[in-house]
Short mmCIF file of C-alpha atoms in Angstrom, two decimals:
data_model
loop_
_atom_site.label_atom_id
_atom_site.label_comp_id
_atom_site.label_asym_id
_atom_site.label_seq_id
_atom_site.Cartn_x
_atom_site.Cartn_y
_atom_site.Cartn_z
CA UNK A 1 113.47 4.66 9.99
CA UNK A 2 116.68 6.05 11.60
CA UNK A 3 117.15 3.86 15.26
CA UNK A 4 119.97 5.64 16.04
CA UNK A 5 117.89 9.11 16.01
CA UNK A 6 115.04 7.57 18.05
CA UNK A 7 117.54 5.94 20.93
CA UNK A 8 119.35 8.87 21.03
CA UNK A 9 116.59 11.38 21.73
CA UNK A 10 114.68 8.54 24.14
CA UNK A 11 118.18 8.93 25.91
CA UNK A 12 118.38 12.46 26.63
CA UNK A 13 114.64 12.36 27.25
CA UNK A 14 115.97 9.54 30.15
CA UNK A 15 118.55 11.99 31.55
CA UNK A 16 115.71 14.60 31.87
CA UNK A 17 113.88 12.04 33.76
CA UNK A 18 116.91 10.99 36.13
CA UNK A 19 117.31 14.59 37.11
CA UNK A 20 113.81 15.68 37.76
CA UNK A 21 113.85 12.77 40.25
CA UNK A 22 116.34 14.66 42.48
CA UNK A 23 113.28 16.67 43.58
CA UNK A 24 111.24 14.01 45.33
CA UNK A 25 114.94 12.85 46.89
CA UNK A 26 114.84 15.84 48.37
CA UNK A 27 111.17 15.71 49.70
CA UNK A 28 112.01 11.93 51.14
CA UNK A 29 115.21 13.42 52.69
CA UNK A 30 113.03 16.37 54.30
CA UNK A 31 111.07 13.73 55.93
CA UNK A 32 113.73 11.92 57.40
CA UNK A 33 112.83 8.69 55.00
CA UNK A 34 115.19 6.15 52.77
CA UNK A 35 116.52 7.68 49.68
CA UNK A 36 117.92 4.51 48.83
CA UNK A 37 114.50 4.26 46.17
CA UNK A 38 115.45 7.27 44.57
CA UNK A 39 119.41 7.33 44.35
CA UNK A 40 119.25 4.31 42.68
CA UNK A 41 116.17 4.89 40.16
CA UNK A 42 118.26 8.47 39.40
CA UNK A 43 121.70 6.82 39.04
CA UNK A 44 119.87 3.58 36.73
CA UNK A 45 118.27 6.14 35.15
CA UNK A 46 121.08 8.55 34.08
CA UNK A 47 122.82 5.30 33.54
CA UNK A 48 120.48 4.05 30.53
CA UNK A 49 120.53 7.38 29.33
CA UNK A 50 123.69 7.82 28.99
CA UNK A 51 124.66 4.55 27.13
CA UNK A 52 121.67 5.12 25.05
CA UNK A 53 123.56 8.68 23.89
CA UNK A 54 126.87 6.78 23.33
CA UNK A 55 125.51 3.71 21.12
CA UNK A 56 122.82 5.84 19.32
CA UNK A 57 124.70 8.36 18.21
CA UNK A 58 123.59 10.78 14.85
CA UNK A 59 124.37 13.56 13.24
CA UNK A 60 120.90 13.99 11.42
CA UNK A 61 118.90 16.85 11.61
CA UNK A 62 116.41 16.18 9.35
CA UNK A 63 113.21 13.60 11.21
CA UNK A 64 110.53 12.21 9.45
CA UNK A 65 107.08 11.49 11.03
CA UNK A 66 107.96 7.85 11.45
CA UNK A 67 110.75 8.67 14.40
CA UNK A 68 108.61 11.45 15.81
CA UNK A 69 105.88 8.41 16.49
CA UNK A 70 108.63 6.27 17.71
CA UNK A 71 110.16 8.69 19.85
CA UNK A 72 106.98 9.65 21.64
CA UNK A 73 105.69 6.37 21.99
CA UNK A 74 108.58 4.35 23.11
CA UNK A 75 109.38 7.95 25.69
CA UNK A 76 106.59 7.60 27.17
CA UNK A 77 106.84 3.95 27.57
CA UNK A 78 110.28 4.29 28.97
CA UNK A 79 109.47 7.00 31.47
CA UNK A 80 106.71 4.62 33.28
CA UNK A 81 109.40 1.91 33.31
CA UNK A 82 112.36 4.17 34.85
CA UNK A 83 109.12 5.92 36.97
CA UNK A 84 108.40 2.68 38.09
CA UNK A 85 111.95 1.69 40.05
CA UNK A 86 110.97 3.72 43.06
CA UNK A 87 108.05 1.42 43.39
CA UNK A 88 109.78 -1.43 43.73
CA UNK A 89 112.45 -0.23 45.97
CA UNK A 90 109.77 0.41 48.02
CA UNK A 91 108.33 -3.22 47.61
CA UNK A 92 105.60 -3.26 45.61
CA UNK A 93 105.90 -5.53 43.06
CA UNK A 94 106.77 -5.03 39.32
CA UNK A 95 103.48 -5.63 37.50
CA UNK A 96 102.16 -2.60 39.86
CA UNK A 97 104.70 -0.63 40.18
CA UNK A 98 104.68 0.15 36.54
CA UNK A 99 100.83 0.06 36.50
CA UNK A 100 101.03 3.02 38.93
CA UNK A 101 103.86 4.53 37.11
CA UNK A 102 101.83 4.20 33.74
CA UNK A 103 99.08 5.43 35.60
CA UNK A 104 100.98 8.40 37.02
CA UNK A 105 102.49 9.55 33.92
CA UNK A 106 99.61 9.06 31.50
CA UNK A 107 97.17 11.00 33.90
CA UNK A 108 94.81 8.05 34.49
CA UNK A 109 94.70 8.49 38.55
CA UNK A 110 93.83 4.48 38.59
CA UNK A 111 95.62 2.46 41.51
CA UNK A 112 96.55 -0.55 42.73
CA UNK A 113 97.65 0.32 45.98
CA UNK A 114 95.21 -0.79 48.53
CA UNK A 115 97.10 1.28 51.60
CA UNK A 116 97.87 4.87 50.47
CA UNK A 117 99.05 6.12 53.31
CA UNK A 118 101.42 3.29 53.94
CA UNK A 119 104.19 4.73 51.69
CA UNK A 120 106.50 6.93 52.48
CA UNK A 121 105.93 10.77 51.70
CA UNK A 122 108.60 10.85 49.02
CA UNK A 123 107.37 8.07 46.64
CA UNK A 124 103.58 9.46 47.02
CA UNK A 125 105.04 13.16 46.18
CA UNK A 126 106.69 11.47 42.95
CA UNK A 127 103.51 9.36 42.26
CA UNK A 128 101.88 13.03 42.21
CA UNK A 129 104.47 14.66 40.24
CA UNK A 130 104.79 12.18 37.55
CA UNK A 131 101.03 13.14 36.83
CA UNK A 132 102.10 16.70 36.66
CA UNK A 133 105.12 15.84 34.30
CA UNK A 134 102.22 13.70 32.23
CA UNK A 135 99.82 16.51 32.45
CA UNK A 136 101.07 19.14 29.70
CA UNK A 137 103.27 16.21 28.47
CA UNK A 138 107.04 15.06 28.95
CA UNK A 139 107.52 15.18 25.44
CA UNK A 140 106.21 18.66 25.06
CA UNK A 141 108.95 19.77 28.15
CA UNK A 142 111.56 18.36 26.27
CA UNK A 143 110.74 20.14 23.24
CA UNK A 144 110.51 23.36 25.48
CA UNK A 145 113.88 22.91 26.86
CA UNK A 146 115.65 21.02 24.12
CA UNK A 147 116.95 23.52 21.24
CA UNK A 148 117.43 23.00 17.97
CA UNK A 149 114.67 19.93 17.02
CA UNK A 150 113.31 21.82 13.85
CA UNK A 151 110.77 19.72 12.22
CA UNK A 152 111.40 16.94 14.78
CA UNK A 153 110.16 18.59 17.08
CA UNK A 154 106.91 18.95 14.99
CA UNK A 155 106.58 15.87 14.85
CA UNK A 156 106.58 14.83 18.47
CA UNK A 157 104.44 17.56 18.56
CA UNK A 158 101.91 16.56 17.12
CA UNK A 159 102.05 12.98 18.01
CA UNK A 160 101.55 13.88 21.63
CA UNK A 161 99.07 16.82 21.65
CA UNK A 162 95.62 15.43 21.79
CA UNK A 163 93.18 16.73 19.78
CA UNK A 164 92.18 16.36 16.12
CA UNK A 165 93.74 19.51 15.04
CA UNK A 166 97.23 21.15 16.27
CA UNK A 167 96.90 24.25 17.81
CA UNK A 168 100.00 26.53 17.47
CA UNK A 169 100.38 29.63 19.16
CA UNK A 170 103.93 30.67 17.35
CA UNK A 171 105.43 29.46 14.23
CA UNK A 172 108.02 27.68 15.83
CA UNK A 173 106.58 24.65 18.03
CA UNK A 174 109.43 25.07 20.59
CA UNK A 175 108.11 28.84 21.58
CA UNK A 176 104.32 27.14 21.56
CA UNK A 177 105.76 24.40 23.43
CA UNK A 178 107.24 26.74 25.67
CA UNK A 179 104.37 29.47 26.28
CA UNK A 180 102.41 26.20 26.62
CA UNK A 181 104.42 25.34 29.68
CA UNK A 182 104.48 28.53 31.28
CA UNK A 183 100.73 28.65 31.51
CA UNK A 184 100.69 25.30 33.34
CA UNK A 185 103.37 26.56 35.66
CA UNK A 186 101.74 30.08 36.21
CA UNK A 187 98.02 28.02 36.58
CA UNK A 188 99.80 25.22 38.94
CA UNK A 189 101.42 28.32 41.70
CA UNK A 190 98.12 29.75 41.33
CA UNK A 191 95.99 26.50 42.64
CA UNK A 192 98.68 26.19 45.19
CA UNK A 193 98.84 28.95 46.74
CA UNK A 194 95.38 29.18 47.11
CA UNK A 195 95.39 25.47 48.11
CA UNK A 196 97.82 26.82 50.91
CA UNK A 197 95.60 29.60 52.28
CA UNK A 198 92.47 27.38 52.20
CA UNK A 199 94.49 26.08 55.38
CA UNK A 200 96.42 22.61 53.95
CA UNK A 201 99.77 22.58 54.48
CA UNK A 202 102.50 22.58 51.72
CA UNK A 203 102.87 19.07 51.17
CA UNK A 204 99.24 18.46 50.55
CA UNK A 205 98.66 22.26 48.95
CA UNK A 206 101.51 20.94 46.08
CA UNK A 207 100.47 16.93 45.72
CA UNK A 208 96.76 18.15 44.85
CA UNK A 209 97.88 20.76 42.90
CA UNK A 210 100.53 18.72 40.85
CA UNK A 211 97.28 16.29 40.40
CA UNK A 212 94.46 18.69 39.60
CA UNK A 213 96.30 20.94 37.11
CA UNK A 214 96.80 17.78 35.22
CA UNK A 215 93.48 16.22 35.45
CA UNK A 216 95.43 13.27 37.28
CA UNK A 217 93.62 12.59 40.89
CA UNK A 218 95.93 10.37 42.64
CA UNK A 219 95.94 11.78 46.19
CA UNK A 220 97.99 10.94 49.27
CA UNK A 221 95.07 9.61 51.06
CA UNK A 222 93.07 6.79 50.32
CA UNK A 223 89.70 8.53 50.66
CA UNK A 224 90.96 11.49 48.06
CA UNK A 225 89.49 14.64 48.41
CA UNK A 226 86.91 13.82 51.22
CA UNK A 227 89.98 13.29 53.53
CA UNK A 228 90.03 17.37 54.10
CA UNK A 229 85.69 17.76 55.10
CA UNK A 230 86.62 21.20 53.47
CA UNK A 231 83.99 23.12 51.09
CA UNK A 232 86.33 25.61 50.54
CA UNK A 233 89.17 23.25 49.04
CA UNK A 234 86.89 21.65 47.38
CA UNK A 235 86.08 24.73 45.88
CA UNK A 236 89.34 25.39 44.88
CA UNK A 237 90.16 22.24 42.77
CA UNK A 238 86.85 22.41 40.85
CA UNK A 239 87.60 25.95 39.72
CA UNK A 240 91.17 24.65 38.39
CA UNK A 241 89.99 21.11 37.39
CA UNK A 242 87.28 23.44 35.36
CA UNK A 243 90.38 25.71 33.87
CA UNK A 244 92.39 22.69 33.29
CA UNK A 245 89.83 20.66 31.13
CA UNK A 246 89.69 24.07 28.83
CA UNK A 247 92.23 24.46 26.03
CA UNK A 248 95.03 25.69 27.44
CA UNK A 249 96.16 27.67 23.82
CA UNK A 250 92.99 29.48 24.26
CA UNK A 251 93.92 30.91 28.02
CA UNK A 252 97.38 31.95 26.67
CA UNK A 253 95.18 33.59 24.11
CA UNK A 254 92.89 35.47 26.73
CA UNK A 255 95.29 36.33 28.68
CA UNK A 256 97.57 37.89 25.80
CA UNK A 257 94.88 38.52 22.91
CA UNK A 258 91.53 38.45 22.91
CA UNK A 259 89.75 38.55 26.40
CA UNK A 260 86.97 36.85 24.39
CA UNK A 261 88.81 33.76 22.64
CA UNK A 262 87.96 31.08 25.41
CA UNK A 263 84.16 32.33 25.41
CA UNK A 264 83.78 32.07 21.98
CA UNK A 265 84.93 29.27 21.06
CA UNK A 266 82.79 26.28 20.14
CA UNK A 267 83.97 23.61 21.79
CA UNK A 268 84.36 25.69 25.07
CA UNK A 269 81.00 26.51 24.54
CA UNK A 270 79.84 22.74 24.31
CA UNK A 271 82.15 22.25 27.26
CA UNK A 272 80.64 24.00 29.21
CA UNK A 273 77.00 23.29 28.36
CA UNK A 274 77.84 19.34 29.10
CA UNK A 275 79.22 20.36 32.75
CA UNK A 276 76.88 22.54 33.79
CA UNK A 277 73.75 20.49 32.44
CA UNK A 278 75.03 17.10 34.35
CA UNK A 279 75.66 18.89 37.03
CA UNK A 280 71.70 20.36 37.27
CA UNK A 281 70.76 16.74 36.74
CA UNK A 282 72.99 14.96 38.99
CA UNK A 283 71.75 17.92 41.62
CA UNK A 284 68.30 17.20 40.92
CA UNK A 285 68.58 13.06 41.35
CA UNK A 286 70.48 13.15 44.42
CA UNK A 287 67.99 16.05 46.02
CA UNK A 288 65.11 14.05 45.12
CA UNK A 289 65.99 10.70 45.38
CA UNK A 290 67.72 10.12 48.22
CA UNK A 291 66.40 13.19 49.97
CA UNK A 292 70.11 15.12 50.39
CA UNK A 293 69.48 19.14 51.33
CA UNK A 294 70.11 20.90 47.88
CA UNK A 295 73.44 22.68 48.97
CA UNK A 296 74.51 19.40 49.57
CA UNK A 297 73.60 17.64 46.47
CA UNK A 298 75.10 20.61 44.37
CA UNK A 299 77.89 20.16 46.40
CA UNK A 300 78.50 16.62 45.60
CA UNK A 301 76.79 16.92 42.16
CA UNK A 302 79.72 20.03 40.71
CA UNK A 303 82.71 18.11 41.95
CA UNK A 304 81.93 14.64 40.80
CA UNK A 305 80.33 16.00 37.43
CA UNK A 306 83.75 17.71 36.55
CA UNK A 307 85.97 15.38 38.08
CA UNK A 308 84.74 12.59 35.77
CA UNK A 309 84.29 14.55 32.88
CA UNK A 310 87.75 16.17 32.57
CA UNK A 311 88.95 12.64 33.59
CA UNK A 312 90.35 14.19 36.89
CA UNK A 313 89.17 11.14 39.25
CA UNK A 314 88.83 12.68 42.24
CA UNK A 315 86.17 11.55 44.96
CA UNK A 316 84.11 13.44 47.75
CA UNK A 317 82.17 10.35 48.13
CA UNK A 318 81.75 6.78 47.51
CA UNK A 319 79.41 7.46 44.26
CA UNK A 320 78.89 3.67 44.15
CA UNK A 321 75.79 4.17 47.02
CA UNK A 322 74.34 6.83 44.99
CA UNK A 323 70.90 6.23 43.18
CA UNK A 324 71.68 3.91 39.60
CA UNK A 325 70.28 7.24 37.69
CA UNK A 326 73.48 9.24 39.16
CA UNK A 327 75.68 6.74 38.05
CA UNK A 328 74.54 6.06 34.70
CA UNK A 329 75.03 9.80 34.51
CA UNK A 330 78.78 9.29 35.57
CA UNK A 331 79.05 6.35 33.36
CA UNK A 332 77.90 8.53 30.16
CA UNK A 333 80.49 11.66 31.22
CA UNK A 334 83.12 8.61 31.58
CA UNK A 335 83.26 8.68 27.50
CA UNK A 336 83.23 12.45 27.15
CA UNK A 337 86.64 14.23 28.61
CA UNK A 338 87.54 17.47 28.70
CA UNK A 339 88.42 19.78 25.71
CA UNK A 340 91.57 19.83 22.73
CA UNK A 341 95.22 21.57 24.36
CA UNK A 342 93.65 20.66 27.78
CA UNK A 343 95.36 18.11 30.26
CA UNK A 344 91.99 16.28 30.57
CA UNK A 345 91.94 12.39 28.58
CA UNK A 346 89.08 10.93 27.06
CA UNK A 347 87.69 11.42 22.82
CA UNK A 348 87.79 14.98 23.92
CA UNK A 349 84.99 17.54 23.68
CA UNK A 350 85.61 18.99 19.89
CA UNK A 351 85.28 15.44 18.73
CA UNK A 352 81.77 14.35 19.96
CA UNK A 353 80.81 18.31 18.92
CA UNK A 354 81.68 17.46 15.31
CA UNK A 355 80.60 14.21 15.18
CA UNK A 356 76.63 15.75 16.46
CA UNK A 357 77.34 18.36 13.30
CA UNK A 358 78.13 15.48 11.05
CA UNK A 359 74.99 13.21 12.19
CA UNK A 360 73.45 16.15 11.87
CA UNK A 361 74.48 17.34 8.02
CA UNK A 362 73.78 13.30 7.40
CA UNK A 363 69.94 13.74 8.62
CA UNK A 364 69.54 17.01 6.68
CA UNK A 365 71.06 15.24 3.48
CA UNK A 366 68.43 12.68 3.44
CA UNK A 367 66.06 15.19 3.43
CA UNK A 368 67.55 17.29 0.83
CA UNK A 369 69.45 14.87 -1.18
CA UNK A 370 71.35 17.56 -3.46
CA UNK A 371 72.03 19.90 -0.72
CA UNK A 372 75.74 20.91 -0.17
CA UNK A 373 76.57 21.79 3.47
CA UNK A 374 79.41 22.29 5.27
CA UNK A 375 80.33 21.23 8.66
CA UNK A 376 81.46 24.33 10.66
CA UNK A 377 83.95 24.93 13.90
CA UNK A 378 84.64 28.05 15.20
CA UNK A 379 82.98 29.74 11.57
CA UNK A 380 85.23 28.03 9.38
CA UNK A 381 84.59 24.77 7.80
CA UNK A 382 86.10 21.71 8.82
CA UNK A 383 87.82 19.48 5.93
CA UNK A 384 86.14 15.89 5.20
CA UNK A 385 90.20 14.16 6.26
CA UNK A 386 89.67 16.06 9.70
CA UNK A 387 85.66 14.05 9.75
CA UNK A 388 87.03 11.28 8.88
CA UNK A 389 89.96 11.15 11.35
CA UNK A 390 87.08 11.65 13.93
CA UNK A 391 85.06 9.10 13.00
CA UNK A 392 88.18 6.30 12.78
CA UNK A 393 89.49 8.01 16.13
CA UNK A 394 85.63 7.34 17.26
CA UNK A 395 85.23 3.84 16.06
CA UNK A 396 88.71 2.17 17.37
CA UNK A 397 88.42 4.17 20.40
CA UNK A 398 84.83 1.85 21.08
CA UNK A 399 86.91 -1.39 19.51
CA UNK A 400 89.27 -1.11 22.11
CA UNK A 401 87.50 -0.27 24.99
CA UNK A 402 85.19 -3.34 23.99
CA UNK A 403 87.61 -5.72 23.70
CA UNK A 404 89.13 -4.78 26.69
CA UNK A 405 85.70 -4.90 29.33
CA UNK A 406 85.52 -8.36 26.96
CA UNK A 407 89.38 -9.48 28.32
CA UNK A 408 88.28 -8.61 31.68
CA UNK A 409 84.89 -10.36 31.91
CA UNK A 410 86.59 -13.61 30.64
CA UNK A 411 89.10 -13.17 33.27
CA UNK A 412 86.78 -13.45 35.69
CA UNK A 413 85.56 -9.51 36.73
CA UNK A 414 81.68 -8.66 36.99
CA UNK A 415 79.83 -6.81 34.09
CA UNK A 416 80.16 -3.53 35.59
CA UNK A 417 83.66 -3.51 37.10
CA UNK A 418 84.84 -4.71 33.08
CA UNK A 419 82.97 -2.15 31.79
CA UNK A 420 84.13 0.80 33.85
CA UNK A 421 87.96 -0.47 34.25
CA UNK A 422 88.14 -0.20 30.88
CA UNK A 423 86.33 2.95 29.90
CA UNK A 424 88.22 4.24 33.55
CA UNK A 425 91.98 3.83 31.92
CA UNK A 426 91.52 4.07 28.12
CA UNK A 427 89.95 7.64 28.68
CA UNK A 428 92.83 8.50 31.67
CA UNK A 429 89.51 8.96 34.43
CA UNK A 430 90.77 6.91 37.33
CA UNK A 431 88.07 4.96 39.11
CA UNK A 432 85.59 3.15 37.84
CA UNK A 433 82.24 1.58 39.34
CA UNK A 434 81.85 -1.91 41.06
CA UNK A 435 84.85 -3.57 42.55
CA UNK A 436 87.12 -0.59 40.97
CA UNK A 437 85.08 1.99 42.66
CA UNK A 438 86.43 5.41 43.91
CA UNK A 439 87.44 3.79 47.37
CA UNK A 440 88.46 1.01 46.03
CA UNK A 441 91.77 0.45 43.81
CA UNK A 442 92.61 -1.83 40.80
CA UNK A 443 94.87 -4.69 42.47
CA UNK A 444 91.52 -6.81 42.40
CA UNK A 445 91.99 -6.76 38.78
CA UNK A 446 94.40 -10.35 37.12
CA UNK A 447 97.66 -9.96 36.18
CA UNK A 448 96.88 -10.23 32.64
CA UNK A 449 93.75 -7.75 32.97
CA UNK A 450 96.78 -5.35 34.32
CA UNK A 451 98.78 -5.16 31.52
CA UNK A 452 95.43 -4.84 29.39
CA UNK A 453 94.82 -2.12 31.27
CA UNK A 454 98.27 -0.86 31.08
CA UNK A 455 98.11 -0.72 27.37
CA UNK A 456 95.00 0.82 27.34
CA UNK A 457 96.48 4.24 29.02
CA UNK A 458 98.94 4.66 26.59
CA UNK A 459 97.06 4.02 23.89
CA UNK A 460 94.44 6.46 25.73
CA UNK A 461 97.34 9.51 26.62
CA UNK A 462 98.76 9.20 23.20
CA UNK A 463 94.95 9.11 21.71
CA UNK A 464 95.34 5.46 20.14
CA UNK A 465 96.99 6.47 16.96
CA UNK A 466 100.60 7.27 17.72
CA UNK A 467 100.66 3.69 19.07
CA UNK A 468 98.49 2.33 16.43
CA UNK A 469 100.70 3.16 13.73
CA UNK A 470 103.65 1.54 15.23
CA UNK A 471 101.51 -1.81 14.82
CA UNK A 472 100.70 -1.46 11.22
CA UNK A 473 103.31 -3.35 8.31
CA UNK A 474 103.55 0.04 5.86
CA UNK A 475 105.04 1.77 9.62
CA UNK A 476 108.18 -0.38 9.25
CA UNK A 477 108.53 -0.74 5.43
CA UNK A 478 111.45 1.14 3.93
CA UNK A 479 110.58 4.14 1.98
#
């Protein structure tokens, strides 16, 4: 494994970093606030970077998939640390700054800061945009804008993508890494604009957008989404959180292909069943049981069933009063996410899909014991290494998120605040139920419990195995 290659890259990807920071500089200067937080988080920042391109230096060109795991993992791990200085300067303290920075950049949308609307506008407009940045992925930008990464840039690639399968668009992943981009930007004016004539102003019309196109949820204000009373944007962000938990390959493919590839495809499909179906249920439950007029309930009902299932964490409402039924319901869509090539966390639609095919090929097989059948996606069959990566992804995914609600309960957190802090950041949803509740934030949660947490959004952004490798002996033999 070539250090110098990894250090290098994970140095430019640090100057990147210290520049984009210049634009929330800008916003605190606007407001008339300190920019002391963000001169000196850009100039550490370009600092590292720089010295990191100086010691490192290579003249490979030729990666292997060990350094594309290192560099994606260790980026992204270095961008919540460097995305975390602001934070401080601002006093909170380490530990959560870089819990909300990890938060930020991974998606999750989990916080630990108990007054929102005590910080100053520029750090909450970076808070937002780091979720934007984590959204289609910093690693993927890079790629975008970074020339001349051949099959390293395959490699990073696919270790940040999420989804079972890579999905290219072009043969060269810097184009697909490009046109992948583009779509976010051209689906991120769209929501804002219409954000903007909804009637918020620009400020708020570009923090929710920066937050919803990325399936993040942090919000300026404490109570989230409720903080507007507005149907309308409410409205709004479910449309795009809807768009944004769909593959976004498949709208570049609408939109320059076939007007029929998002419709059908199978894991849209599924998608799109699960949404729509919780969404009559959760209706139904909060009509009946605690008597809400039926507008009303489907009101509450479509915005909480897709915020939680494309891992979006938005609220409208403080869920945790709602009838045990509802939440269970939430609870269940808490281990779904949204679909492959979308910005939502979580095992991701097309796995759970193929894993009901495979139980249900298994249950057909003991019936007819010679029987060949093969599992299909989209019409063509899927290959027993892609099953099994499912089921592994499947099985750890439930091994980590169990031994993490176990760290917490031993550290002194109720049964149900374990269990949903857990699920909340290892699937990137944001809150949780109990004491991490949607109007509540995680700073009730230990120190230790923190950095459990912590890990468990990285390990949940890069979908547990780019990290996982890292940990295993054969990772750092020599070949």
């Amino acid at each position: 494994m070539n250090v110098h290659i990894i250090f290098n890259i994970i140095g430019r990807l640090l100057l990147l970093l210290g520049f984009i920071m210049i634009i929330p500089l800008f916003v605190a200067l606007y407001y008339g606030e300190s920019i002391e937080p963000f001169t000196v988080a850009i100039t550490m920042t370009i600092l590292v970077g720089t010295v990191f391109l100086f010691l490192f230096r290579s003249t490979e060109d030729e990666w292997h998939h060990r350094e594309g795991f290192a560099i994606v993992a260790l980026g992204w791990l270095f961008a919540a640390i460097f995305g975390s200085i602001p934070y401080m300067l601002d006093g909170v303290t380490p530990l959560n700054a870089f819990f909300e920075s990890m938060s930020g950049f991974t998606t999750t949308g989990s916080t630990v800061f108990a007054n929102i609307e005590a910080h100053p506008k520029g750090i909450l407009f970076w808070r937002n945009m780091t979720e934007w940045l984590g959204g289609m992925g910093i690693i993927v930008l890079f790629i975008a804008i970074l020339p001349k990464l051949g099959v390293a840039g395959r490699q990073m690639f696919r270790a940040e993508v999420p989804g079972p399968q890579e999905d290219k668009l072009k043969p060269r992943i810097r184009e697909t890494s490009k046109i992948l981009w583009m779509v976010y930007l051209v689906v991120s004016i769209a929501e804002a604009i219409a954000l903007k004539l909804a009637g918020l102003s620009v400020y708020d019309a570009v923090t929710h957008t920066f937050t919803t196109v990325s399936c993040g949820g942090f919000s300026p204000y404490a109570r989230s989404i409720e903080a507007f009373g507005s149907p309308l944007v409410e409205t709004i962000i479910m449309v795009f959180i809807f768009i944004s938990g769909a593959n976004f390959a498949l709208h570049y493919k609408t939109l320059y292909a076939s007007r029929r590839s998002l419709i059908k495809d199978d894991e849209f499909k599924f998608y799109s069943f699960v949404v729509f179906s919780a969404i009559a249920l959760l209706t139904l439950i909060l009509w009946r049981d605690i008597n809400t007029p039926i507008i009303e309930s489907l009101r509450y009902a479509a915005f909480q069933v897709l915020t939680i299932t494309t891992t979006t964490g938005y609220a409208t409402t403080d869920f945790i009063a709602w009838p045990h039924a509802a939440q269970m319901i939430l609870l269940i869509l808490m281990f779904a996410g949204g679909c492959a090539g979308s910005t939502a966390g979580g095992p991701k639609m097309v796995r759970w899909l193929l894993m009901l095919k495979y139980s249900r090929r298994e249950i057909f097989k003991v019936i007819h014991r010679r029987a060949v059948t093969r599992i299909k996606f989209n019409k063509k069959s899927v290959s027993e290494d892609i099953m099994q990566s499912v089921i592994s992804f499947i099985a750890i995914y439930f091994l980590i998120f169990a031994a993490s609600s176990a760290l917490l309960g031993l550290l002194g957190m109720d049964l149900l605040s374990s269990i949903t802090a857990s699920i909340a950041t290892l699937g990137n949803i944001g809150p949780g139920l109990g004491a991490v509740g949607p109007m509540d934030n995680f700073d009730v949660v230990p120190a230790l419990g923190k950095v459990a947490l912590i890990g468990n959004m990285w390990m949940g952004r890069l979908e547990i195995f780019t990290v996982f490798v890292m940990l295993t002996p054969e990772y750092w033999k020599k070949w």
